[in-house]
Each structure stands twice: as C-alpha cells, then as structure tokens.
mmCIF file of C-alpha atoms and ligand atoms in Angstrom:
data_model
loop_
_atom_site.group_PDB
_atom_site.id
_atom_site.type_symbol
_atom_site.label_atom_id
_atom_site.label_comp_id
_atom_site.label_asym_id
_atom_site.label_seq_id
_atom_site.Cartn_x
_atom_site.Cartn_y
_atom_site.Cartn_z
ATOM 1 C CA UNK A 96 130.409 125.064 53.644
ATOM 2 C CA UNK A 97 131.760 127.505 56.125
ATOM 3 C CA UNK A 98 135.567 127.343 56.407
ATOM 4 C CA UNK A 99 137.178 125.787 59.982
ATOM 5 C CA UNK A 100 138.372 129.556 60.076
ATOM 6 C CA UNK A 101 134.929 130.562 60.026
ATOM 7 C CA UNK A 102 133.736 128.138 62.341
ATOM 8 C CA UNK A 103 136.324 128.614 64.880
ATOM 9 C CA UNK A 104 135.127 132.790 64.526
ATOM 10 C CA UNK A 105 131.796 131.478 64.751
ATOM 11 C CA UNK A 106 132.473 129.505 67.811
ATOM 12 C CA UNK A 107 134.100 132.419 69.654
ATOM 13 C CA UNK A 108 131.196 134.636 69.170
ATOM 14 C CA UNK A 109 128.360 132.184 70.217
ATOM 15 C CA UNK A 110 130.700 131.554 73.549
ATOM 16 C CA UNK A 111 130.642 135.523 73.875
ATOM 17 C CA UNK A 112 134.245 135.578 73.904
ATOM 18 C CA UNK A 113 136.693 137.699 72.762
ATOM 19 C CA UNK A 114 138.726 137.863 69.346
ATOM 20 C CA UNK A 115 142.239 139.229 69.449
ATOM 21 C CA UNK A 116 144.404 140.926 66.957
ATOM 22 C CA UNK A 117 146.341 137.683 65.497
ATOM 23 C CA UNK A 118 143.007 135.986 65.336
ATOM 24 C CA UNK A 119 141.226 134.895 62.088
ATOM 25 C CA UNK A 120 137.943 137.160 61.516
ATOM 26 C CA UNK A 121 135.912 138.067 58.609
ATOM 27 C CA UNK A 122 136.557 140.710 56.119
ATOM 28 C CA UNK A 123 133.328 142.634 57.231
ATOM 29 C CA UNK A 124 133.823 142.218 61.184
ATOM 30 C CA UNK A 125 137.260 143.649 60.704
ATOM 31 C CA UNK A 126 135.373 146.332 58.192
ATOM 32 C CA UNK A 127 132.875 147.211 61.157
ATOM 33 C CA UNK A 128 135.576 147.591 63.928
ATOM 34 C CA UNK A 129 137.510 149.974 61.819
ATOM 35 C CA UNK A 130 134.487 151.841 61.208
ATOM 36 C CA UNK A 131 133.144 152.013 64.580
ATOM 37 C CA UNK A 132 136.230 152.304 66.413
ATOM 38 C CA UNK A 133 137.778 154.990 63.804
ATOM 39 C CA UNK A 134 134.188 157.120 64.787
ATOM 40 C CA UNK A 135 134.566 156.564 68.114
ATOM 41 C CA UNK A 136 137.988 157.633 67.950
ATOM 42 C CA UNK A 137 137.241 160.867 65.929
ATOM 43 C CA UNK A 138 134.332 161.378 68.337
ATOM 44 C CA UNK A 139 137.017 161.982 71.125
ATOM 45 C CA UNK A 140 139.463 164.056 69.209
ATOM 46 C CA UNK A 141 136.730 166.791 67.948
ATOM 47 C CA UNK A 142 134.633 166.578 71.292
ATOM 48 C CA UNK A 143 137.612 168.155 72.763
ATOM 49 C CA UNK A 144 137.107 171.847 70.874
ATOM 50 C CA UNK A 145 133.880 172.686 72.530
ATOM 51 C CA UNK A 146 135.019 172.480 75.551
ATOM 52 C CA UNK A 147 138.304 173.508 75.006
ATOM 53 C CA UNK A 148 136.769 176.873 73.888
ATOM 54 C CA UNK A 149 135.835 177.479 77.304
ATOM 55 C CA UNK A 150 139.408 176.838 79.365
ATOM 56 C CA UNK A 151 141.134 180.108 79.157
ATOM 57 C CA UNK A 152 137.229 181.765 79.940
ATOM 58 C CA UNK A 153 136.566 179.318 83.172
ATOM 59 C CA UNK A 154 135.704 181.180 85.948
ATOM 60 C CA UNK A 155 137.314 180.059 88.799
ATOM 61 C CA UNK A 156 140.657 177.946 88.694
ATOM 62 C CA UNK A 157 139.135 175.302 89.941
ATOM 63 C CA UNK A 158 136.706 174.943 86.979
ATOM 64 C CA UNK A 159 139.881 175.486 84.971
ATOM 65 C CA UNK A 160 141.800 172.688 86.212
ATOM 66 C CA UNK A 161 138.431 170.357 85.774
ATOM 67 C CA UNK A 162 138.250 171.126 82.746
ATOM 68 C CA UNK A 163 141.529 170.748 81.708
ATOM 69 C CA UNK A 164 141.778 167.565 83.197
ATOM 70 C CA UNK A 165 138.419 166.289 81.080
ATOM 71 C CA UNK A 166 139.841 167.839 77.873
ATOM 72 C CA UNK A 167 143.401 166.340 78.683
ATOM 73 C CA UNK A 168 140.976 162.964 79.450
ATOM 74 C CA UNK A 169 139.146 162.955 75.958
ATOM 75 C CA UNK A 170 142.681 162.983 74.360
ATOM 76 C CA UNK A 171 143.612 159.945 75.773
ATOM 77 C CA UNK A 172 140.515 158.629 75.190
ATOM 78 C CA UNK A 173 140.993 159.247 71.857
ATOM 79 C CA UNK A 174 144.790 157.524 71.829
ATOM 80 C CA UNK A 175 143.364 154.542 73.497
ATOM 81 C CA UNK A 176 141.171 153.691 70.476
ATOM 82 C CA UNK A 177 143.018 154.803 67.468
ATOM 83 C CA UNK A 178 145.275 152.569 69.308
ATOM 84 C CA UNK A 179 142.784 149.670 69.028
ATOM 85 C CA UNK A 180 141.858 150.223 65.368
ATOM 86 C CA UNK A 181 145.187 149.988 64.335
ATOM 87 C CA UNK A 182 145.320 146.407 65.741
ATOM 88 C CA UNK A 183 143.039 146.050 62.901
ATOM 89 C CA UNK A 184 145.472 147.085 60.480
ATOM 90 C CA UNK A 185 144.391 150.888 59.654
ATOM 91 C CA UNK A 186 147.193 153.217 60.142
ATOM 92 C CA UNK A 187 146.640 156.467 62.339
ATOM 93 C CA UNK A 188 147.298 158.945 59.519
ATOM 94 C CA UNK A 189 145.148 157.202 57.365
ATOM 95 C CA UNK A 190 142.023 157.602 60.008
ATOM 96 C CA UNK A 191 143.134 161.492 60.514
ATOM 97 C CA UNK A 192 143.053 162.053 56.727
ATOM 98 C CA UNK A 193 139.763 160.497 56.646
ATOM 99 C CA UNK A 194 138.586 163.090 59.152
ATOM 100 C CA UNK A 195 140.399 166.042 57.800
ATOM 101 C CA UNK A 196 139.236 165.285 54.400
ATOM 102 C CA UNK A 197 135.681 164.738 55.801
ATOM 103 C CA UNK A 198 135.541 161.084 54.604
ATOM 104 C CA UNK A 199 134.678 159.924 58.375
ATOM 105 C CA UNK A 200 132.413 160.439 60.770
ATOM 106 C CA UNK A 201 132.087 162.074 64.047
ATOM 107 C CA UNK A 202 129.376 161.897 66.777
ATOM 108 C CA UNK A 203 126.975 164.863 65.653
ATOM 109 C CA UNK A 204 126.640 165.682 69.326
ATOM 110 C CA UNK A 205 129.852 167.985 68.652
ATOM 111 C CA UNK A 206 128.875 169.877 65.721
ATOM 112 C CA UNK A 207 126.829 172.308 68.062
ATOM 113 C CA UNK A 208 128.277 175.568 69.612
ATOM 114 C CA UNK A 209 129.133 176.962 73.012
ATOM 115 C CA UNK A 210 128.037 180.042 73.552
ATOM 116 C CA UNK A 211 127.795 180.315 77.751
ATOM 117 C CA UNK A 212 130.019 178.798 80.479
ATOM 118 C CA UNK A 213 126.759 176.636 81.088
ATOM 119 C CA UNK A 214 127.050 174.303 77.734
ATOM 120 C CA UNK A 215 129.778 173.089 79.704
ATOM 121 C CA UNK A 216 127.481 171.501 82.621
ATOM 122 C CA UNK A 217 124.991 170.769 79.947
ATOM 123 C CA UNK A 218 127.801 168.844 77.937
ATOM 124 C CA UNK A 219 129.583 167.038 81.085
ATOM 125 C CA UNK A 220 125.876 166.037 82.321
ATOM 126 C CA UNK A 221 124.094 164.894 78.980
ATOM 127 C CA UNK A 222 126.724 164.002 76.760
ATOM 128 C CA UNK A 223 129.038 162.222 79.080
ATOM 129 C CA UNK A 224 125.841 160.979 80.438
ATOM 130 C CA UNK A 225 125.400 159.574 77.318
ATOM 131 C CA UNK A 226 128.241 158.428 76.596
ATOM 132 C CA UNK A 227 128.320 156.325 79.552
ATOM 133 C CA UNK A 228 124.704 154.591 78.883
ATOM 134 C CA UNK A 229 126.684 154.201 75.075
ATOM 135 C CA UNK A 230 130.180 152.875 76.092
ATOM 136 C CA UNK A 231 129.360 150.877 79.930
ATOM 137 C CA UNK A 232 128.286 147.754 77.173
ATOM 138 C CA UNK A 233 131.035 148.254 74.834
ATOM 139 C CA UNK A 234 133.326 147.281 77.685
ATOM 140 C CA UNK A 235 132.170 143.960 76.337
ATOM 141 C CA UNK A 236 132.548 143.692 72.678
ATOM 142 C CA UNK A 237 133.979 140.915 71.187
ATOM 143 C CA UNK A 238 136.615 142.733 69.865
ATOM 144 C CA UNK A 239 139.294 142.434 72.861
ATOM 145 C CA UNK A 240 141.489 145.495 72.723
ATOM 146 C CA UNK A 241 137.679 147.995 72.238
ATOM 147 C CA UNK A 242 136.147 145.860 75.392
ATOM 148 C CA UNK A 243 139.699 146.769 77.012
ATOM 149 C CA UNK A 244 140.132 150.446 76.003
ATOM 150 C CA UNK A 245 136.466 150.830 77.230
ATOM 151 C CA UNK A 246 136.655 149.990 80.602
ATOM 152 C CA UNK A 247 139.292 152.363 81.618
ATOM 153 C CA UNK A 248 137.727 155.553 78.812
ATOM 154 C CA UNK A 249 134.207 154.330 81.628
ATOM 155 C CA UNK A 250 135.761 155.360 84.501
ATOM 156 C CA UNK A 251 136.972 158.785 83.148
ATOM 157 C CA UNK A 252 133.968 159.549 81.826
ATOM 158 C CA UNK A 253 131.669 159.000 84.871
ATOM 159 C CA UNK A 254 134.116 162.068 86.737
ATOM 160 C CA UNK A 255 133.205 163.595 83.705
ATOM 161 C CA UNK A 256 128.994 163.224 84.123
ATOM 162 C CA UNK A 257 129.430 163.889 87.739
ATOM 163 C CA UNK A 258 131.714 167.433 87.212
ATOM 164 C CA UNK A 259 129.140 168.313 84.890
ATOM 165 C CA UNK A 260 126.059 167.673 87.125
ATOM 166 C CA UNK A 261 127.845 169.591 89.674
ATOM 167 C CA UNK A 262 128.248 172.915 87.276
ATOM 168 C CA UNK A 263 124.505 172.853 86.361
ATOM 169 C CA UNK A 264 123.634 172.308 89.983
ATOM 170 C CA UNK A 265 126.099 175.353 90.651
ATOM 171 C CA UNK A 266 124.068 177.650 88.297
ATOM 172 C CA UNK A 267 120.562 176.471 89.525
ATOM 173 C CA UNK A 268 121.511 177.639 92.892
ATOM 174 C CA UNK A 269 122.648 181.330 91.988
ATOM 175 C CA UNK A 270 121.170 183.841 90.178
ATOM 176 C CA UNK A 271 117.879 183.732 88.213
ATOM 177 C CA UNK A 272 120.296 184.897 85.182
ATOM 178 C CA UNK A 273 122.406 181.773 86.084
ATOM 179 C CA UNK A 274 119.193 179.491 86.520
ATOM 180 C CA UNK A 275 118.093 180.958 83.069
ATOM 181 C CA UNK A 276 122.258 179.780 81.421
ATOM 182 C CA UNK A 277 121.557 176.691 82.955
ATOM 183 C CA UNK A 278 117.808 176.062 81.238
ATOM 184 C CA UNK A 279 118.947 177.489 77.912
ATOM 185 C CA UNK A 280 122.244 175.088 77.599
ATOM 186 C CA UNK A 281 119.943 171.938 78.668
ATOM 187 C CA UNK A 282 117.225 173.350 76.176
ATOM 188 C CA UNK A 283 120.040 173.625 73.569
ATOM 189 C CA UNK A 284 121.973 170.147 74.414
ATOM 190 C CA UNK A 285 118.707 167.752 75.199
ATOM 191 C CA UNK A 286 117.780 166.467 71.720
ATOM 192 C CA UNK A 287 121.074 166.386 69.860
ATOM 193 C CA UNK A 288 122.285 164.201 72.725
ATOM 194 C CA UNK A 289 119.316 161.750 72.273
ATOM 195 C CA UNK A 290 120.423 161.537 68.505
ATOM 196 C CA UNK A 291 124.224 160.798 69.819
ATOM 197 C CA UNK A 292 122.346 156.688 70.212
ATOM 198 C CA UNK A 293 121.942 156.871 66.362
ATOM 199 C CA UNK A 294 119.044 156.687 64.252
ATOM 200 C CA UNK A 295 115.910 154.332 65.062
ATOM 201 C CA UNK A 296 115.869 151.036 64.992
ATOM 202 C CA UNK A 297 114.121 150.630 62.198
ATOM 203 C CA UNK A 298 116.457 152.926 60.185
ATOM 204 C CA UNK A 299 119.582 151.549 61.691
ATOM 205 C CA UNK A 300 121.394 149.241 59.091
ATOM 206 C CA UNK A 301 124.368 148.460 60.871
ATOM 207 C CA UNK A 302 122.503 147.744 64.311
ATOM 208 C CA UNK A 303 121.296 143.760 63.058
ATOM 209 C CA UNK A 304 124.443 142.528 62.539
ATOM 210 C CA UNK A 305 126.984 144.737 64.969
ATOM 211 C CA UNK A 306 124.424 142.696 67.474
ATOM 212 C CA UNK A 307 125.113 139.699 66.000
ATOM 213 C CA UNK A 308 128.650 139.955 66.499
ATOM 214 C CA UNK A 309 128.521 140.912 70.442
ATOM 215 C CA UNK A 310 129.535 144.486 69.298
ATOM 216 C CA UNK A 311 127.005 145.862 69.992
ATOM 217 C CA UNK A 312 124.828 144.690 73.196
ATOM 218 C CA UNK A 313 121.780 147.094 72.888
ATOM 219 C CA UNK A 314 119.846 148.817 70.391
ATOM 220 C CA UNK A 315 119.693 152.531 69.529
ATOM 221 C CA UNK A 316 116.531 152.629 70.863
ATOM 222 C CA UNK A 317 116.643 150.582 74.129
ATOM 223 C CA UNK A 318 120.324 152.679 75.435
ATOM 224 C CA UNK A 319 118.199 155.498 74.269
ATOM 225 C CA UNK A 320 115.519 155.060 76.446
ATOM 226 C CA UNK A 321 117.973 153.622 79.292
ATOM 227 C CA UNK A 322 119.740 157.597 79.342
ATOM 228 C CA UNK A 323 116.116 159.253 79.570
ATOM 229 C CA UNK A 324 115.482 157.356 82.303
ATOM 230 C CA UNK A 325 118.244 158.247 83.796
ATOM 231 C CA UNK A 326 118.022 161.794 82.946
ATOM 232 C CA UNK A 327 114.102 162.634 84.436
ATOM 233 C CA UNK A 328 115.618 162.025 88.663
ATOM 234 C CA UNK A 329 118.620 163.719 87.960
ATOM 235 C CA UNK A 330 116.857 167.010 86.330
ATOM 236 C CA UNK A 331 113.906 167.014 88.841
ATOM 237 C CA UNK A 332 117.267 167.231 91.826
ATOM 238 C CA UNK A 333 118.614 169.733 89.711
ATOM 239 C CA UNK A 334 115.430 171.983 89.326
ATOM 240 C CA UNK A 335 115.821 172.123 85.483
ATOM 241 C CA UNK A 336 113.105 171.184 83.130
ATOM 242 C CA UNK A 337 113.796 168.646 80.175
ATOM 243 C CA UNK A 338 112.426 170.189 76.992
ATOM 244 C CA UNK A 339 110.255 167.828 75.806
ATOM 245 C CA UNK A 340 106.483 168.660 77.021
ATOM 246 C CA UNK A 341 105.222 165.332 75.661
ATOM 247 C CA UNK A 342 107.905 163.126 77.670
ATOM 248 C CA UNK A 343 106.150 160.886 79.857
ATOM 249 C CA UNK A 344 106.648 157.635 81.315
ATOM 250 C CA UNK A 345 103.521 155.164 80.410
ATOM 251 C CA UNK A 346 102.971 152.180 82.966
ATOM 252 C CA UNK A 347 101.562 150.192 80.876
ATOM 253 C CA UNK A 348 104.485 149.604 78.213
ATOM 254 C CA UNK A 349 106.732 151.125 81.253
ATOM 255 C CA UNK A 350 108.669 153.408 78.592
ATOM 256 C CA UNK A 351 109.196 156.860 78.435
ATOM 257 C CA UNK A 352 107.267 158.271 75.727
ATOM 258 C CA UNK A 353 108.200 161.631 74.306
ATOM 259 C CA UNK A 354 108.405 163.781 71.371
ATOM 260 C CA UNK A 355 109.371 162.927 67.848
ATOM 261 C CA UNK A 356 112.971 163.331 67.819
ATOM 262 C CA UNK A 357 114.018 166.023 64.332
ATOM 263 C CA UNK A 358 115.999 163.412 62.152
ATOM 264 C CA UNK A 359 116.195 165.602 59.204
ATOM 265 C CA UNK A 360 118.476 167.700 61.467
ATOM 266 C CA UNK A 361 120.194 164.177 62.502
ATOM 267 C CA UNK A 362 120.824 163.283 58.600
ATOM 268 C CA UNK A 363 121.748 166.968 57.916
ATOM 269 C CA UNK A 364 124.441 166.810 60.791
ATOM 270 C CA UNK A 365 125.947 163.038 59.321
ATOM 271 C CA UNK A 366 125.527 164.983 55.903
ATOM 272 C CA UNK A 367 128.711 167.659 57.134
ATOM 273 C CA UNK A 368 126.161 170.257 57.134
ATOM 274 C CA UNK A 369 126.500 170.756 60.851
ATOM 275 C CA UNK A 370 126.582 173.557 62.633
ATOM 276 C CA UNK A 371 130.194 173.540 63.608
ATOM 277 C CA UNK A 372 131.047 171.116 61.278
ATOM 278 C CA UNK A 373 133.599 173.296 59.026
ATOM 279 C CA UNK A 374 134.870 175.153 62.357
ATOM 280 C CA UNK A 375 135.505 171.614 63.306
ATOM 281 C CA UNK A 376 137.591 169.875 60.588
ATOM 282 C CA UNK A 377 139.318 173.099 59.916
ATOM 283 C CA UNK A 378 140.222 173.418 63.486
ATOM 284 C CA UNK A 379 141.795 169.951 63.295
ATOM 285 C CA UNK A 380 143.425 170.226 60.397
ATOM 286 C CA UNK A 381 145.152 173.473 61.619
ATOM 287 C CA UNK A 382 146.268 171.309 64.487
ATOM 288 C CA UNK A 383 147.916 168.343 62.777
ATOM 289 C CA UNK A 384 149.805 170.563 60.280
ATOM 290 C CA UNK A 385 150.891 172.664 63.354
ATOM 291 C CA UNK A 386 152.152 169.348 64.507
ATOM 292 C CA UNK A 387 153.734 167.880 61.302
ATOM 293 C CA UNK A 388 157.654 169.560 62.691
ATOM 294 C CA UNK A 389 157.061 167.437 65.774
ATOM 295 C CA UNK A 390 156.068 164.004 63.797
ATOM 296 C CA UNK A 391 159.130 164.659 61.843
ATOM 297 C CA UNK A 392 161.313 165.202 64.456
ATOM 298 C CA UNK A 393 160.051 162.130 66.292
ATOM 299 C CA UNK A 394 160.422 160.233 62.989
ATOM 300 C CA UNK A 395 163.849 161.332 62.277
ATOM 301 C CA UNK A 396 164.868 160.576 66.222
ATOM 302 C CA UNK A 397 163.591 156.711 65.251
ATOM 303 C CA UNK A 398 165.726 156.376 62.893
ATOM 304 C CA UNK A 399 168.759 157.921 64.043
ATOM 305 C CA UNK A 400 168.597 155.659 67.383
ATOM 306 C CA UNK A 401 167.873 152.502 65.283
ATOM 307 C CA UNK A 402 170.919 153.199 62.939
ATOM 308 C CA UNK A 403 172.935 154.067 66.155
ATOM 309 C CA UNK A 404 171.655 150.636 67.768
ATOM 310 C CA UNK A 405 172.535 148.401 64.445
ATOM 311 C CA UNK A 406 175.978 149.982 64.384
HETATM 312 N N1 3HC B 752 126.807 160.799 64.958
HETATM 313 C C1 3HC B 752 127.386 160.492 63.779
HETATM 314 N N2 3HC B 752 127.086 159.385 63.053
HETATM 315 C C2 3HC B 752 126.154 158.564 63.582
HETATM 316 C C3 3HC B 752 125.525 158.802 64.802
HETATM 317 C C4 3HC B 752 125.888 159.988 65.496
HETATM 318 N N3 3HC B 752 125.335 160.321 66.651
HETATM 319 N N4 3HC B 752 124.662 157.789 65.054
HETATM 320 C C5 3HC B 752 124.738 156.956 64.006
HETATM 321 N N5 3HC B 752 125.636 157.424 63.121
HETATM 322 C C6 3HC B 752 125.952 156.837 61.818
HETATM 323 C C7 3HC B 752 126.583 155.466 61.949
HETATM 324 O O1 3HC B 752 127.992 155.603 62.071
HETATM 325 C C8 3HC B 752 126.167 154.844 60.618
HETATM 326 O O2 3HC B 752 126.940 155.388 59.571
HETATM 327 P P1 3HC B 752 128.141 154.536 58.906
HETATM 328 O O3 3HC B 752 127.548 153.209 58.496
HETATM 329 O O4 3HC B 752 128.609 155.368 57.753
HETATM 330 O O5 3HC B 752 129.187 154.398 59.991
HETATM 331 C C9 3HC B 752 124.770 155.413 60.393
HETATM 332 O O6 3HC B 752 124.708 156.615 61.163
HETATM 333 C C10 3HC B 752 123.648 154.458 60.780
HETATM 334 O O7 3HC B 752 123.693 154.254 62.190
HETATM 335 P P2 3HC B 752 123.698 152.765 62.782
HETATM 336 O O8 3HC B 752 122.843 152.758 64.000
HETATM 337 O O9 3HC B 752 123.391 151.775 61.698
HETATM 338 O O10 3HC B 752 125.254 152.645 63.132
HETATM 339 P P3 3HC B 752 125.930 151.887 64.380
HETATM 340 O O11 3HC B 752 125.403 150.489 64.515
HETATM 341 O O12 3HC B 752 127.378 152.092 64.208
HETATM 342 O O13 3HC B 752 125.407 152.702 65.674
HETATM 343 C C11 3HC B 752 126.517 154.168 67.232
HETATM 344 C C12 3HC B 752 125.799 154.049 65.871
HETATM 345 C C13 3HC B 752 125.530 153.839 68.327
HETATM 346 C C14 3HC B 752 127.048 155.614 67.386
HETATM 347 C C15 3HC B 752 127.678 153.164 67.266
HETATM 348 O O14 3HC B 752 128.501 153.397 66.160
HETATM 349 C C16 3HC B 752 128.527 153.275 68.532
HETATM 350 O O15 3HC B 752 128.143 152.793 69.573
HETATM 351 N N6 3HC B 752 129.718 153.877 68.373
HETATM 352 C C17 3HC B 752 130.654 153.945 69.474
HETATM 353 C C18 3HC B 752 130.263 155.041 70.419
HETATM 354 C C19 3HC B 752 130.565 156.414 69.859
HETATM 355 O O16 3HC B 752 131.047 156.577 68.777
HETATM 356 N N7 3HC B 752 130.244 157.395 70.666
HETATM 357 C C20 3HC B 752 130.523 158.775 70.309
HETATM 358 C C21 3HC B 752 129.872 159.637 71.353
HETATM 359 S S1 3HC B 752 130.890 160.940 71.783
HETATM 360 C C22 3HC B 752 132.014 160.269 72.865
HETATM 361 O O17 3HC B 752 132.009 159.089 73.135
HETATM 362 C C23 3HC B 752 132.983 161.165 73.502
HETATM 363 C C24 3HC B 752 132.627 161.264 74.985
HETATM 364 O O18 3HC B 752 133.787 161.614 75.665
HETATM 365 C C25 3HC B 752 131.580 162.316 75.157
#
C-alpha cells in the first residue's frame, strides 16, 4: 500500500506538475536528479575548454568577444545547475570530486579536440544545436528548480547556435581552404554530436522511467531525429555536406534514415577512454586547486563577518 507521501508524489506527477525542494519524493527520483543534473552540470564546466582553447587565437576581436561571452555563458550555465542539484542535497565539492576523480560523467561530445578556428562554428552550430533540441523540453521537468534553470541556460544557448551558424557560413563564403576548415570540422563534429542524445532506445535504461517521471519528455531517439531534421535546411543554406551518404528522409515512415551511428566509440568515450578525456579532468583539476586560496579566503571572510555580526 503506497504511502499518502507517495500518493501525494504520485499525484503531482500524473497532474504534470512540479516538485520543489521541501517536497516529499522518492529515494530514486531524488537519485536520478542528482545524476542527471550533476552530468548536466559537468557537461557545462568541461564544454568550456574546447572552446576556450581558441580565445586568445580568435581572429578578429569581434570573434573574441563572442566567444568570450559563450564561454563566460557555459559557466553560468554550469552555476545555475550545480545550483539546482544541491537543492537535492549533494554538496558542490562533492559533485567536483566526482568529476576530478572521474567518478561522473560528462557529455562525450567534449572529449574531442580542436584543431582549426572552424571546430568552433562546427561546435556553436551542432552542439549548441543540440543542446537546444536536448534542453527546450527539460524546461519542463518535474523537478522545479531544473525546469527553471533551463529556461533561462535556452535562451543563451540559441545566441550560441546562431553565432556558430554564422562562423561556418563565414568560412563557406571565403576561400576554398576556408570552405575545406569548414567541411572538415562538420565532418569531425557530425556523429559525436548525434551520440550527445545518448544511446538507443533500446539500450537506454534510464530513458523508461526518467519518462515516467516528466523528466524526461522525449526519447533518445525521437530528439535525435528532431536535431537531424533540423540540421539537413540549415547545411543545404550553408553549402556544407552532412557526412552521412546514407542519410535520407523516407516518406513513407517520414524519418530520416541514415547510417549506423559507431557506439563502440560512444561506450569507449562513457568508458574515460576519450580522446580528450585525461586533457580534460586534468585541466579541471589544475583549475580548482588553482582556486583552493580563493575558496579559503571566501570561507575565512564568512566567518569573520558572522563572528563580527553575533558580537
Ligand atoms: N555523454 C555521456 N554520457 C551519456 C551520454 C553522453 N552523450 N548519453 C548517455 N549517457 C549516459 C547516461 O548518463 C547513462 O549513464 P548513467 O546511468 O551512469 O548516468 C547511460 O549513458 C545510459 O543513457 P540513458 O539514455 O539511459 O541516460 P539518460 O536517460 O540520462 O539520457 C541524456 C541521457 C539524454 C544525456 C540525459 O541524461 C539528459 O538529457 N541530460 C541532460 C542534458 C545534458 O546533460 N546535456 C549535455 C550536453 S552538453 C551541454 O548541454 C552544454 C551545452 O552548452 C553545449
């Protein structure tokens, strides 16, 4: 017999309405928004090295202040939902441990490299563009302060598709070596942002009941779909090719059909064996013990002002 705590949880979610902080929920809802929000967090914190690698090497201010400002933007992004999975009752330097010490995940979109100024088009256009399709129905999760912290991370993030549209579109209209920059990122950046939706449905054990629970609204396989179609106008106006020779779009089932995605490179990525994955974690690691004078000094500027006040 489900408790009246359960039931009243139960109640919420069939209404598709939201549970707060101070509200009862189960052990394994509270479980899953740690875990997704901690990932989503990470996601934000690491997806600002590749393109950081690129600021001091923009060339033209302009492109340096964009990119600043998206960089600066994935930051906060990252603040606004540590911020939310601490409502749930995980501190922040337990989550960063966790990522330092490789015990959490990040989106495997940022274990690749970025070699030309172009993987920065390639990254605003298909993994912001991704992102978006991703996080425009998390804005409704049943988990109040993630819905909340997604609708303002969704309206940063569509200057973010849009500046990197505008690069690609840039380099399509110069020189054939800047049409060929342009090709090679998209070539490089096309099927590691397909895998950013997560496995297929079929192999997706958390999809069943995060859907169950309003978290999440779609499946893997349908927002995956939802970004290709989005994708196949926007490359044709830019002039670059997807790489995928089998995609197609079949009227009958009206889906776009294309080539088996490489999930042994997927599961090899979630295994640490990235890429960039070592680059990565050491890179943040370096940064938060760079940092540990300032969270001491903050600390020790608490507690000074509270004794002060109690005097
Ligand atoms: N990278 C790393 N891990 C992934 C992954 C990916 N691309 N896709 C799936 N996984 C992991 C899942 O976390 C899960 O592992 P876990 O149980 O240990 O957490 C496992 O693979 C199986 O996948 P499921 O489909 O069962 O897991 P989910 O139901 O959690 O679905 C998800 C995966 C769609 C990524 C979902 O977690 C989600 O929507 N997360 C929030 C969005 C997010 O994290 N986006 C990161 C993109 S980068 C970004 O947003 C920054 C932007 O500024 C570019």
């Amino acid at each position: 017999e489900p408790s009246a705590e359960q039931r009243r949880f139960d109640e919420i979610i069939a209404a598709d309405s939201r549970i707060e902080p101070r509200d009862w929920m189960p052990d394994a809802y509270r479980r899953a928004l740690i875990r997704q929000i901690g990932q989503h967090a990470h996601s934000e914190i690491i997806g600002m090295q590749p393109e950081g690698n690129w600021i001091t090497r923009a060339p033209s201010l302009k492109r340096k202040a964009i990119l600043m400002a998206k960089v600066q933007d994935e930051a906060g992004h990252g603040l606004y939902l540590y911020s939310a999975a601490q409502t749930l009752g995980i501190t922040r330097d337990e989550m960063t441990m966790q990522l330092i010490e490789g015990k959490a995940k990040y989106s495997s979109i940022f274990n690749y490299p970025t070699p030309t100024w172009a993987d920065m088009g390639a990254i605003g256009w298909l993994v912001d563009g991704a992102a978006i399709c991703n996080q425009v129905p998390l804005c409704r999760a049943s988990y109040g302060p993630y819905g909340r912290a997604m609708i303002r991370i969704c309206k940063e993030e569509s200057f973010h598709q849009r500046q990197g549209f505008e690069i690609l579109l840039a380099l399509m209209q110069g020189s054939d070596a800047q049409r060929e920059m342009a090709q090679d990122a998209v070539n490089r950046w096309y099927w590691p942002s397909l895998m950013m939706f997560g496995p297929p449905d079929g192999d997706s054990p958390n999809s069943a009941q995060s859907m169950a629970w309003n978290i999440k609204r779609f499946s893997n396989d349908e927002l995956r779909q939802r970004f290709i179609g989005m994708l196949v106008p926007q490359a044709e106006a830019l002039g670059i090719a997807l790489p995928d020779p089998e995609l197609h779009f079949d009227e009958k089932t009206q889906q776009y059909v294309g080539g088996e995605i490489d999930w042994t490179e997927f599961f090899e990525v979630l295994g640490g064996n990235g890429p960039m994955n070592v680059e990565r974690l050491r890179a943040r690691r370096e940064a938060h013990e760079d940092g540990a004078w300032v969270r001491e000094a903050a600390a020790e500027y608490a507690r000074k002002k509270a004794t002060r006040n109690s005097k």
